[in-house]
Amino acid sequence: MLRRIGVLGLIAGMLASPVTAQVADLRSTTQFRVCADPANAPMSDRDGTGFENRLAEFVGETLGLPVTYSWFPSGMGFVQRTLRMGTCDVVIGYAQGDELVQNTNHYYTSVYGIVTRRDGPLAQVDRLTDPALKDHGIGVVAGTPPATHLARAGLAPNMRGVDLFVDRRVEDPMGDLLEGVRSGEMGAAVMWGPLAGPRVKDDPDLQFTPLLHEEANPRLFYRITMGVRMEEQEWKRELNSLIRRNQDAINDILHEAGVPLVDDYGKALLP
């Protein structure tokens, strides 16, 4: 009986070892391989100008590895066609809690905000229940948390929705929202900070005001992590250590890009 158990154990070990090897072998040790959208400015772009590109270069340099990319449009199938297929090893920006990936510790928290003209009648608005919004069209990405807040505030008739998951190589829904505010077609647009902040940072006409005072659910702030494969605990721990040791440098990159950074509870801007 003991001999039989030993043989069965050996067979089980032999059967399991290729699977273990395959998991371990997915991550490259010679490149920092990044899964990214080729046309998701200002986050990632094939030309390398996105702030996630700059973060990737920083991480690659810190690890002593050259950065390479596996490009695929974000949205349905992104994780399956990149990270899970083993063509890359990390998604630079992923919302904490998403079950499609294993999240590292978060390295920044950001928030939705309202984009208005600097010289417009809504320039002082900092919450979605402000009565001044009732007289203006409001741009918003369909299905996002701010749309729920706007509807609850009785502003559904004012909403001008755009779709986020389009082929951004040929469409630019975020740019359309900003142009609508700039032209006066809409009084405001409610947008995710990392998408809007960098675009209006140096804009002479537009401003971004973070929504820090909304109390009701769904929440408007999210903690952003790096995403890795579920099985790769050691890789996650290595990235966690890198984030912890280099948080100030990471913040500098994000601040320079114009990403609005807030505390972990979405209540105050970081200096």
Tab-separated table of C-alpha atoms in Angstrom:
chain	number	residue	atom	x	y	z
A	1	MET	CA	0.000	0.000	0.000
A	2	LEU	CA	2.795	2.447	0.872
A	3	ARG	CA	4.579	1.563	-2.363
A	4	ARG	CA	1.344	2.183	-4.296
A	5	ILE	CA	0.817	5.548	-2.612
A	6	GLY	CA	4.397	6.477	-3.421
A	7	VAL	CA	3.987	5.575	-7.088
A	8	LEU	CA	0.729	7.493	-7.317
A	9	GLY	CA	2.392	10.483	-5.687
A	10	LEU	CA	5.248	10.333	-8.185
A	11	ILE	CA	2.811	10.147	-11.096
A	12	ALA	CA	0.829	13.067	-9.704
A	13	GLY	CA	4.010	15.078	-9.355
A	14	MET	CA	5.030	14.284	-12.918
A	15	LEU	CA	1.603	15.316	-14.208
A	16	ALA	CA	1.598	18.541	-12.191
A	17	SER	CA	5.112	19.673	-12.981
A	18	PRO	CA	4.528	20.713	-16.632
A	19	VAL	CA	1.559	22.873	-15.531
A	20	THR	CA	3.675	24.549	-12.857
A	21	ALA	CA	6.459	25.106	-15.340
A	22	GLN	CA	4.056	26.608	-17.863
A	23	VAL	CA	2.735	29.102	-15.305
A	24	ALA	CA	6.225	30.058	-14.186
A	25	ASP	CA	7.470	30.341	-17.754
A	26	LEU	CA	4.750	32.775	-18.852
A	27	ARG	CA	6.546	35.772	-17.357
A	28	SER	CA	9.570	36.984	-19.279
A	29	THR	CA	12.800	37.466	-17.353
A	30	THR	CA	14.467	39.400	-20.185
A	31	GLN	CA	11.765	41.992	-20.981
A	32	PHE	CA	9.178	44.035	-19.109
A	33	ARG	CA	6.217	43.025	-21.270
A	34	VAL	CA	3.237	45.383	-20.987
A	35	CYS	CA	-0.363	44.763	-22.120
A	36	ALA	CA	-1.737	48.056	-23.462
A	37	ASP	CA	-4.276	49.806	-25.657
A	38	PRO	CA	-2.537	51.393	-28.681
A	39	ALA	CA	-4.924	54.374	-28.807
A	40	ASN	CA	-6.021	55.245	-25.281
A	41	ALA	CA	-4.477	58.696	-24.860
A	42	PRO	CA	-3.657	60.201	-22.466
A	43	MET	CA	-3.127	56.862	-20.699
A	44	SER	CA	-1.398	54.663	-23.254
A	45	ASP	CA	-0.506	55.200	-26.876
A	46	ARG	CA	1.541	53.340	-29.461
A	47	ASP	CA	3.711	56.449	-29.863
A	48	GLY	CA	4.765	56.202	-26.199
A	49	THR	CA	3.357	59.559	-25.069
A	50	GLY	CA	0.808	58.272	-22.523
A	51	PHE	CA	1.475	58.538	-18.803
A	52	GLU	CA	1.117	54.753	-18.509
A	53	ASN	CA	3.882	54.493	-21.113
A	54	ARG	CA	6.061	56.692	-18.915
A	55	LEU	CA	5.216	54.574	-15.879
A	56	ALA	CA	6.117	51.441	-17.838
A	57	GLU	CA	9.462	52.938	-18.814
A	58	PHE	CA	10.139	53.826	-15.184
A	59	VAL	CA	9.286	50.329	-13.950
A	60	GLY	CA	11.317	48.721	-16.722
A	61	GLU	CA	14.309	50.895	-15.894
A	62	THR	CA	13.958	50.083	-12.191
A	63	LEU	CA	13.856	46.357	-12.983
A	64	GLY	CA	16.717	46.677	-15.462
A	65	LEU	CA	14.574	45.339	-18.313
A	66	PRO	CA	13.643	46.787	-21.736
A	67	VAL	CA	9.940	47.560	-22.203
A	68	THR	CA	7.962	45.780	-24.921
A	69	TYR	CA	4.221	45.911	-25.631
A	70	SER	CA	1.382	43.616	-26.582
A	71	TRP	CA	-1.188	45.948	-28.147
A	72	PHE	CA	-4.931	45.306	-28.085
A	73	PRO	CA	-7.922	47.699	-27.788
A	74	SER	CA	-9.263	47.918	-24.224
A	75	GLY	CA	-12.741	46.581	-23.638
A	76	MET	CA	-14.215	43.145	-24.213
A	77	GLY	CA	-11.497	40.530	-24.671
A	78	PHE	CA	-8.559	42.734	-23.675
A	79	VAL	CA	-7.324	40.613	-20.756
A	80	GLN	CA	-8.049	37.329	-22.530
A	81	ARG	CA	-6.185	38.321	-25.695
A	82	THR	CA	-3.149	39.744	-23.914
A	83	LEU	CA	-2.381	38.816	-20.299
A	84	ARG	CA	-4.043	35.401	-20.271
A	85	MET	CA	-2.529	34.408	-23.600
A	86	GLY	CA	0.912	35.044	-22.154
A	87	THR	CA	1.964	37.658	-24.702
A	88	CYS	CA	2.594	40.184	-21.893
A	89	ASP	CA	2.977	40.159	-18.130
A	90	VAL	CA	1.348	43.264	-16.648
A	91	VAL	CA	-1.459	45.761	-17.242
A	92	ILE	CA	-0.107	49.085	-15.970
A	93	GLY	CA	-3.447	50.559	-14.906
A	94	TYR	CA	-6.308	48.428	-13.569
A	95	ALA	CA	-9.076	49.264	-11.092
A	96	GLN	CA	-8.721	47.513	-7.746
A	97	GLY	CA	-11.153	44.658	-7.219
A	98	ASP	CA	-11.680	43.597	-10.826
A	99	GLU	CA	-11.761	39.798	-10.889
A	100	LEU	CA	-10.272	39.397	-14.369
A	101	VAL	CA	-6.756	40.001	-13.033
A	102	GLN	CA	-4.824	39.716	-9.800
A	103	ASN	CA	-4.312	43.229	-8.482
A	104	THR	CA	-1.090	44.515	-7.024
A	105	ASN	CA	-1.285	47.045	-4.216
A	106	HIS	CA	-2.773	50.256	-5.572
A	107	TYR	CA	-0.276	52.936	-6.566
A	108	TYR	CA	-2.705	55.813	-6.989
A	109	THR	CA	-6.294	56.816	-6.339
A	110	SER	CA	-8.178	59.174	-8.624
A	111	VAL	CA	-11.694	60.486	-8.991
A	112	TYR	CA	-14.314	61.605	-11.474
A	113	GLY	CA	-14.653	65.334	-11.951
A	114	ILE	CA	-16.496	67.999	-13.866
A	115	VAL	CA	-14.963	69.805	-16.836
A	116	THR	CA	-16.209	73.342	-17.449
A	117	ARG	CA	-15.059	76.486	-19.168
A	118	ARG	CA	-12.823	78.577	-16.928
A	119	ASP	CA	-14.873	81.664	-17.771
A	120	GLY	CA	-18.282	79.940	-17.892
A	121	PRO	CA	-21.283	80.074	-15.567
A	122	LEU	CA	-20.498	76.616	-14.135
A	123	ALA	CA	-16.871	77.312	-13.246
A	124	GLN	CA	-17.586	77.149	-9.489
A	125	VAL	CA	-19.651	73.942	-9.574
A	126	ASP	CA	-18.056	71.137	-7.515
A	127	ARG	CA	-20.967	68.750	-6.919
A	128	LEU	CA	-23.560	67.124	-9.165
A	129	THR	CA	-26.487	68.334	-7.067
A	130	ASP	CA	-25.714	71.984	-7.792
A	131	PRO	CA	-28.936	73.626	-9.114
A	132	ALA	CA	-26.904	75.545	-11.701
A	133	LEU	CA	-26.506	72.327	-13.728
A	134	LYS	CA	-30.243	72.135	-14.456
A	135	ASP	CA	-30.002	74.754	-17.203
A	136	HIS	CA	-27.173	73.115	-19.189
A	137	GLY	CA	-26.370	70.056	-21.243
A	138	ILE	CA	-23.960	67.701	-19.468
A	139	GLY	CA	-21.680	65.274	-21.274
A	140	VAL	CA	-21.091	61.894	-19.649
A	141	VAL	CA	-19.879	58.437	-20.634
A	142	ALA	CA	-22.892	56.140	-20.803
A	143	GLY	CA	-23.087	53.570	-18.026
A	144	THR	CA	-20.442	55.129	-15.792
A	145	PRO	CA	-21.072	55.922	-12.088
A	146	PRO	CA	-21.597	59.679	-12.628
A	147	ALA	CA	-24.521	58.913	-14.940
A	148	THR	CA	-26.321	57.338	-11.967
A	149	HIS	CA	-25.637	60.412	-9.819
A	150	LEU	CA	-26.866	62.751	-12.553
A	151	ALA	CA	-30.061	60.757	-13.041
A	152	ARG	CA	-30.681	60.737	-9.275
A	153	ALA	CA	-30.282	64.532	-9.256
A	154	GLY	CA	-33.014	64.825	-11.892
A	155	LEU	CA	-30.568	65.648	-14.683
A	156	ALA	CA	-31.303	62.710	-17.014
A	157	PRO	CA	-32.861	65.043	-19.638
A	158	ASN	CA	-29.662	67.109	-19.636
A	159	MET	CA	-27.296	64.207	-20.244
A	160	ARG	CA	-25.436	63.880	-23.547
A	161	GLY	CA	-23.994	60.376	-23.548
A	162	VAL	CA	-21.006	58.940	-25.397
A	163	ASP	CA	-19.757	55.364	-25.570
A	164	LEU	CA	-16.356	54.641	-24.027
A	165	PHE	CA	-15.729	51.266	-25.675
A	166	VAL	CA	-15.182	52.278	-29.273
A	167	ASP	CA	-12.210	51.882	-31.575
A	168	ARG	CA	-10.256	54.910	-30.391
A	169	ARG	CA	-7.942	54.624	-33.365
A	170	VAL	CA	-10.766	56.232	-35.358
A	171	GLU	CA	-13.045	57.736	-32.673
A	172	ASP	CA	-12.294	60.009	-29.729
A	173	PRO	CA	-15.301	60.162	-27.361
A	174	MET	CA	-13.332	61.979	-24.631
A	175	GLY	CA	-12.166	64.587	-27.116
A	176	ASP	CA	-15.750	64.981	-28.331
A	177	LEU	CA	-16.925	65.734	-24.786
A	178	LEU	CA	-14.196	68.314	-24.242
A	179	GLU	CA	-14.895	69.975	-27.561
A	180	GLY	CA	-18.596	70.133	-26.703
A	181	VAL	CA	-17.788	72.069	-23.529
A	182	ARG	CA	-15.280	74.300	-25.282
A	183	SER	CA	-17.755	75.208	-28.026
A	184	GLY	CA	-20.609	75.855	-25.594
A	185	GLU	CA	-22.704	73.004	-26.979
A	186	MET	CA	-22.617	71.592	-23.437
A	187	GLY	CA	-22.143	73.420	-20.172
A	188	ALA	CA	-20.075	70.665	-18.568
A	189	ALA	CA	-18.770	67.132	-18.958
A	190	VAL	CA	-18.321	64.642	-16.123
A	191	MET	CA	-15.226	62.552	-16.811
A	192	TRP	CA	-12.768	60.161	-15.178
A	193	GLY	CA	-9.850	62.197	-13.811
A	194	PRO	CA	-6.972	60.322	-15.497
A	195	LEU	CA	-8.687	60.784	-18.869
A	196	ALA	CA	-9.654	64.435	-18.422
A	197	GLY	CA	-6.946	65.907	-16.177
A	198	PRO	CA	-4.001	65.495	-18.566
A	199	ARG	CA	-6.041	66.856	-21.474
A	200	VAL	CA	-7.071	70.078	-19.731
A	201	LYS	CA	-3.917	70.618	-17.644
A	202	ASP	CA	-2.569	73.268	-20.016
A	203	ASP	CA	-5.840	74.172	-21.745
A	204	PRO	CA	-6.496	77.940	-21.620
A	205	ASP	CA	-10.274	77.468	-21.864
A	206	LEU	CA	-11.137	74.394	-19.801
A	207	GLN	CA	-10.700	73.299	-16.185
A	208	PHE	CA	-11.183	70.059	-14.258
A	209	THR	CA	-12.805	70.144	-10.806
A	210	PRO	CA	-12.666	66.852	-8.854
A	211	LEU	CA	-15.937	65.639	-7.355
A	212	LEU	CA	-14.876	65.189	-3.730
A	213	HIS	CA	-18.221	65.833	-2.013
A	214	GLU	CA	-20.515	63.160	-3.433
A	215	GLU	CA	-21.756	60.939	-0.579
A	216	ALA	CA	-24.131	58.514	-2.305
A	217	ASN	CA	-23.196	55.328	-4.132
A	218	PRO	CA	-21.838	54.407	-6.557
A	219	ARG	CA	-18.549	55.905	-5.452
A	220	LEU	CA	-16.708	58.221	-7.832
A	221	PHE	CA	-13.142	57.416	-6.765
A	222	TYR	CA	-11.127	54.309	-7.643
A	223	ARG	CA	-7.803	52.852	-6.557
A	224	ILE	CA	-5.599	51.892	-9.469
A	225	THR	CA	-3.284	48.898	-9.432
A	226	MET	CA	-1.167	46.916	-11.837
A	227	GLY	CA	-2.830	43.715	-13.060
A	228	VAL	CA	-1.034	40.363	-13.308
A	229	ARG	CA	-2.120	36.753	-13.834
A	230	MET	CA	-3.926	35.073	-10.941
A	231	GLU	CA	-1.250	32.430	-10.388
A	232	GLU	CA	1.770	34.730	-10.281
A	233	GLN	CA	2.098	35.539	-6.594
A	234	GLU	CA	5.855	36.084	-6.688
A	235	TRP	CA	5.543	38.550	-9.579
A	236	LYS	CA	2.826	40.436	-7.697
A	237	ARG	CA	5.027	40.651	-4.598
A	238	GLU	CA	7.945	41.944	-6.678
A	239	LEU	CA	5.773	44.696	-8.143
A	240	ASN	CA	4.324	45.516	-4.714
A	241	SER	CA	7.821	46.013	-3.389
A	242	LEU	CA	8.749	48.194	-6.355
A	243	ILE	CA	5.641	50.354	-5.859
A	244	ARG	CA	6.304	50.766	-2.147
A	245	ARG	CA	9.946	51.771	-2.669
A	246	ASN	CA	9.193	54.184	-5.509
A	247	GLN	CA	5.838	55.741	-4.601
A	248	ASP	CA	7.177	59.323	-4.625
A	249	ALA	CA	8.663	58.905	-8.102
A	250	ILE	CA	5.408	57.362	-9.357
A	251	ASN	CA	3.440	60.285	-7.921
A	252	ASP	CA	5.783	62.705	-9.670
A	253	ILE	CA	5.116	61.074	-13.042
A	254	LEU	CA	1.361	61.201	-12.486
A	255	HIS	CA	1.390	64.799	-11.211
A	256	GLU	CA	3.477	65.943	-14.166
A	257	ALA	CA	0.999	64.291	-16.532
A	258	GLY	CA	-1.914	66.113	-14.908
A	259	VAL	CA	-3.590	63.107	-13.291
A	260	PRO	CA	-5.660	64.292	-10.287
A	261	LEU	CA	-4.486	62.278	-7.272
A	262	VAL	CA	-6.669	61.977	-4.188
A	263	ASP	CA	-6.405	60.208	-0.843
A	264	ASP	CA	-7.522	56.593	-0.555
A	265	TYR	CA	-11.089	57.635	0.281
A	266	GLY	CA	-11.591	60.211	-2.469
A	267	LYS	CA	-12.034	63.083	-0.027
A	268	ALA	CA	-9.011	65.351	-0.637
A	269	LEU	CA	-6.538	66.122	-3.387
A	270	LEU	CA	-2.958	65.117	-2.738
A	271	PRO	CA	-0.544	68.084	-2.796
